[in-house]
Amino acid sequence: MKTMMIGSVLRTARLGKKLTQAQVAERMGTTQSVISRAEAGWLEPSSGFIERFARAVGQPITVTFGGEPSLPDRRTRRGRVRRALGDYVFDPWERSPGSAEIKSLESDGLTREHFEGRAASRTRR
């Protein structure tokens, strides 16, 4: 399990008990910044840390190793994005990209013409 996923489990447990990072830190005898880094996945918490965190929030914490993360399939993710954004398509050319970004966009085939064609097809609907 990646540290970011462990951090998410810790954060969910804390928020479920309506505790602030500072409150958990005080109960654990550490600082709020340590709790923040653990929840953000910037540090890999030891089993002892997770045990103390669980006691501080007052509930057991389950961390599973060796399994595949359960991510939604690509079609489901695309559907979520479409529901959230509708027909909006980000056009990096609208914000005057710098020379390095222009080079990167063009090397990926994302030319101005590419986006102009997409904008034209959206207006024809």
PDB file of C-alpha atoms in Angstrom:
ATOM      1  CA  MET A   1       0.000   0.000   0.000  1.00  0.00           C
ATOM      2  CA  LYS A   2       1.376   3.368  -0.971  1.00  0.00           C
ATOM      3  CA  THR A   3       1.982   6.020   1.682  1.00  0.00           C
ATOM      4  CA  MET A   4      -0.567   8.295   0.025  1.00  0.00           C
ATOM      5  CA  MET A   5      -3.243   5.607   0.420  1.00  0.00           C
ATOM      6  CA  ILE A   6      -2.292   5.065   4.069  1.00  0.00           C
ATOM      7  CA  GLY A   7      -2.530   8.820   4.558  1.00  0.00           C
ATOM      8  CA  SER A   8      -6.004   8.794   3.055  1.00  0.00           C
ATOM      9  CA  VAL A   9      -7.058   6.053   5.492  1.00  0.00           C
ATOM     10  CA  LEU A  10      -5.697   8.101   8.405  1.00  0.00           C
ATOM     11  CA  ARG A  11      -7.421  11.280   7.228  1.00  0.00           C
ATOM     12  CA  THR A  12     -10.749   9.495   6.761  1.00  0.00           C
ATOM     13  CA  ALA A  13     -10.535   8.054  10.284  1.00  0.00           C
ATOM     14  CA  ARG A  14      -9.751  11.479  11.772  1.00  0.00           C
ATOM     15  CA  LEU A  15     -12.498  13.279   9.878  1.00  0.00           C
ATOM     16  CA  GLY A  16     -14.973  10.528  10.780  1.00  0.00           C
ATOM     17  CA  LYS A  17     -14.433  11.459  14.426  1.00  0.00           C
ATOM     18  CA  LYS A  18     -14.596  15.203  13.609  1.00  0.00           C
ATOM     19  CA  LEU A  19     -11.103  15.833  14.992  1.00  0.00           C
ATOM     20  CA  THR A  20      -8.598  18.383  13.778  1.00  0.00           C
ATOM     21  CA  GLN A  21      -5.017  17.472  12.977  1.00  0.00           C
ATOM     22  CA  ALA A  22      -3.953  19.529  16.005  1.00  0.00           C
ATOM     23  CA  GLN A  23      -6.252  17.553  18.321  1.00  0.00           C
ATOM     24  CA  VAL A  24      -4.905  14.217  17.059  1.00  0.00           C
ATOM     25  CA  ALA A  25      -1.333  15.490  17.331  1.00  0.00           C
ATOM     26  CA  GLU A  26      -1.883  16.568  20.937  1.00  0.00           C
ATOM     27  CA  ARG A  27      -3.352  13.170  21.826  1.00  0.00           C
ATOM     28  CA  MET A  28      -0.381  11.441  20.166  1.00  0.00           C
ATOM     29  CA  GLY A  29       2.228  13.713  21.694  1.00  0.00           C
ATOM     30  CA  THR A  30       3.455  15.000  18.337  1.00  0.00           C
ATOM     31  CA  THR A  31       2.954  18.060  16.164  1.00  0.00           C
ATOM     32  CA  GLN A  32       0.198  18.990  13.737  1.00  0.00           C
ATOM     33  CA  SER A  33       2.730  19.116  10.891  1.00  0.00           C
ATOM     34  CA  VAL A  34       3.618  15.440  11.450  1.00  0.00           C
ATOM     35  CA  ILE A  35      -0.068  14.522  11.177  1.00  0.00           C
ATOM     36  CA  SER A  36      -0.390  16.665   8.045  1.00  0.00           C
ATOM     37  CA  ARG A  37       2.613  15.004   6.384  1.00  0.00           C
ATOM     38  CA  ALA A  38       1.344  11.521   7.282  1.00  0.00           C
ATOM     39  CA  GLU A  39      -2.112  12.247   5.851  1.00  0.00           C
ATOM     40  CA  ALA A  40      -0.615  13.776   2.693  1.00  0.00           C
ATOM     41  CA  GLY A  41       1.589  10.724   2.097  1.00  0.00           C
ATOM     42  CA  TRP A  42       4.831  12.649   2.574  1.00  0.00           C
ATOM     43  CA  LEU A  43       6.056  10.309   5.278  1.00  0.00           C
ATOM     44  CA  GLU A  44       5.708   6.573   5.667  1.00  0.00           C
ATOM     45  CA  PRO A  45       4.122   5.947   9.050  1.00  0.00           C
ATOM     46  CA  SER A  46       5.383   3.000  11.080  1.00  0.00           C
ATOM     47  CA  SER A  47       2.991   0.439  12.511  1.00  0.00           C
ATOM     48  CA  GLY A  48       3.575   2.076  15.903  1.00  0.00           C
ATOM     49  CA  PHE A  49       2.546   5.460  14.503  1.00  0.00           C
ATOM     50  CA  ILE A  50      -0.624   3.970  13.007  1.00  0.00           C
ATOM     51  CA  GLU A  51      -1.420   2.282  16.344  1.00  0.00           C
ATOM     52  CA  ARG A  52      -1.002   5.577  18.234  1.00  0.00           C
ATOM     53  CA  PHE A  53      -3.090   7.371  15.589  1.00  0.00           C
ATOM     54  CA  ALA A  54      -5.882   4.787  15.972  1.00  0.00           C
ATOM     55  CA  ARG A  55      -5.883   5.255  19.750  1.00  0.00           C
ATOM     56  CA  ALA A  56      -5.892   9.039  19.338  1.00  0.00           C
ATOM     57  CA  VAL A  57      -8.961   8.983  17.091  1.00  0.00           C
ATOM     58  CA  GLY A  58     -10.628   6.256  19.156  1.00  0.00           C
ATOM     59  CA  GLN A  59     -11.239   3.700  16.446  1.00  0.00           C
ATOM     60  CA  PRO A  60      -9.413   0.809  14.810  1.00  0.00           C
ATOM     61  CA  ILE A  61      -7.616   1.484  11.540  1.00  0.00           C
ATOM     62  CA  THR A  62      -7.310  -1.264   8.959  1.00  0.00           C
ATOM     63  CA  VAL A  63      -4.523  -1.147   6.396  1.00  0.00           C
ATOM     64  CA  THR A  64      -4.344  -3.927   3.795  1.00  0.00           C
ATOM     65  CA  PHE A  65      -1.113  -4.784   1.989  1.00  0.00           C
ATOM     66  CA  GLY A  66      -0.632  -6.738  -1.200  1.00  0.00           C
ATOM     67  CA  GLY A  67      -3.944  -6.053  -2.863  1.00  0.00           C
ATOM     68  CA  GLU A  68      -4.527  -4.048  -5.979  1.00  0.00           C
ATOM     69  CA  PRO A  69      -6.035  -0.623  -5.418  1.00  0.00           C
ATOM     70  CA  SER A  70      -9.679  -0.622  -6.401  1.00  0.00           C
ATOM     71  CA  LEU A  71      -9.828   2.129  -8.980  1.00  0.00           C
ATOM     72  CA  PRO A  72     -12.824   2.571 -11.216  1.00  0.00           C
ATOM     73  CA  ASP A  73     -12.277   1.513 -14.813  1.00  0.00           C
ATOM     74  CA  ARG A  74     -11.406   4.076 -17.479  1.00  0.00           C
ATOM     75  CA  ARG A  75     -14.962   4.317 -18.804  1.00  0.00           C
ATOM     76  CA  THR A  76     -16.334   5.068 -15.335  1.00  0.00           C
ATOM     77  CA  ARG A  77     -13.662   7.718 -14.710  1.00  0.00           C
ATOM     78  CA  ARG A  78     -14.399   9.374 -18.072  1.00  0.00           C
ATOM     79  CA  GLY A  79     -18.106   9.405 -17.222  1.00  0.00           C
ATOM     80  CA  ARG A  80     -17.395  11.144 -13.923  1.00  0.00           C
ATOM     81  CA  VAL A  81     -15.273  13.761 -15.655  1.00  0.00           C
ATOM     82  CA  ARG A  82     -17.953  14.371 -18.297  1.00  0.00           C
ATOM     83  CA  ARG A  83     -20.631  14.793 -15.622  1.00  0.00           C
ATOM     84  CA  ALA A  84     -18.437  17.254 -13.732  1.00  0.00           C
ATOM     85  CA  LEU A  85     -17.140  19.259 -16.698  1.00  0.00           C
ATOM     86  CA  GLY A  86     -19.881  18.829 -19.266  1.00  0.00           C
ATOM     87  CA  ASP A  87     -18.630  19.762 -22.740  1.00  0.00           C
ATOM     88  CA  TYR A  88     -15.771  21.921 -21.420  1.00  0.00           C
ATOM     89  CA  VAL A  89     -12.421  21.168 -23.060  1.00  0.00           C
ATOM     90  CA  PHE A  90      -9.287  22.774 -21.669  1.00  0.00           C
ATOM     91  CA  ASP A  91      -7.388  24.655 -24.368  1.00  0.00           C
ATOM     92  CA  PRO A  92      -3.837  25.455 -23.219  1.00  0.00           C
ATOM     93  CA  TRP A  93      -3.429  27.851 -26.157  1.00  0.00           C
ATOM     94  CA  GLU A  94      -6.008  30.238 -24.656  1.00  0.00           C
ATOM     95  CA  ARG A  95      -3.594  31.231 -21.888  1.00  0.00           C
ATOM     96  CA  SER A  96      -0.493  32.010 -23.971  1.00  0.00           C
ATOM     97  CA  PRO A  97       1.828  29.133 -23.063  1.00  0.00           C
ATOM     98  CA  GLY A  98       5.562  29.735 -22.742  1.00  0.00           C
ATOM     99  CA  SER A  99       8.073  28.482 -25.293  1.00  0.00           C
ATOM    100  CA  ALA A 100       8.890  25.273 -23.395  1.00  0.00           C
ATOM    101  CA  GLU A 101       5.190  24.423 -23.046  1.00  0.00           C
ATOM    102  CA  ILE A 102       4.574  25.189 -26.730  1.00  0.00           C
ATOM    103  CA  LYS A 103       7.343  22.779 -27.676  1.00  0.00           C
ATOM    104  CA  SER A 104       5.871  20.103 -25.405  1.00  0.00           C
ATOM    105  CA  LEU A 105       2.317  20.616 -26.710  1.00  0.00           C
ATOM    106  CA  GLU A 106       3.421  20.448 -30.322  1.00  0.00           C
ATOM    107  CA  SER A 107       5.543  17.341 -29.746  1.00  0.00           C
ATOM    108  CA  ASP A 108       2.414  15.669 -28.326  1.00  0.00           C
ATOM    109  CA  GLY A 109       0.382  16.680 -31.389  1.00  0.00           C
ATOM    110  CA  LEU A 110      -1.643  19.232 -29.421  1.00  0.00           C
ATOM    111  CA  THR A 111      -1.309  22.077 -31.910  1.00  0.00           C
ATOM    112  CA  ARG A 112      -3.470  25.193 -32.072  1.00  0.00           C
ATOM    113  CA  GLU A 113      -5.236  23.636 -35.048  1.00  0.00           C
ATOM    114  CA  HIS A 114      -6.058  20.542 -33.000  1.00  0.00           C
ATOM    115  CA  PHE A 115      -7.975  22.653 -30.468  1.00  0.00           C
ATOM    116  CA  GLU A 116      -9.535  24.917 -33.097  1.00  0.00           C
ATOM    117  CA  GLY A 117     -10.998  21.828 -34.758  1.00  0.00           C
ATOM    118  CA  ARG A 118     -12.460  20.632 -31.458  1.00  0.00           C
ATOM    119  CA  ALA A 119     -13.987  24.055 -30.754  1.00  0.00           C
ATOM    120  CA  ALA A 120     -15.600  24.111 -34.203  1.00  0.00           C
ATOM    121  CA  SER A 121     -17.118  20.657 -33.730  1.00  0.00           C
ATOM    122  CA  ARG A 122     -18.605  21.684 -30.351  1.00  0.00           C
ATOM    123  CA  THR A 123     -20.331  24.741 -31.870  1.00  0.00           C
ATOM    124  CA  ARG A 124     -21.930  22.622 -34.622  1.00  0.00           C
ATOM    125  CA  ARG A 125     -23.872  20.421 -32.181  1.00  0.00           C
TER     126      ARG A 125
END
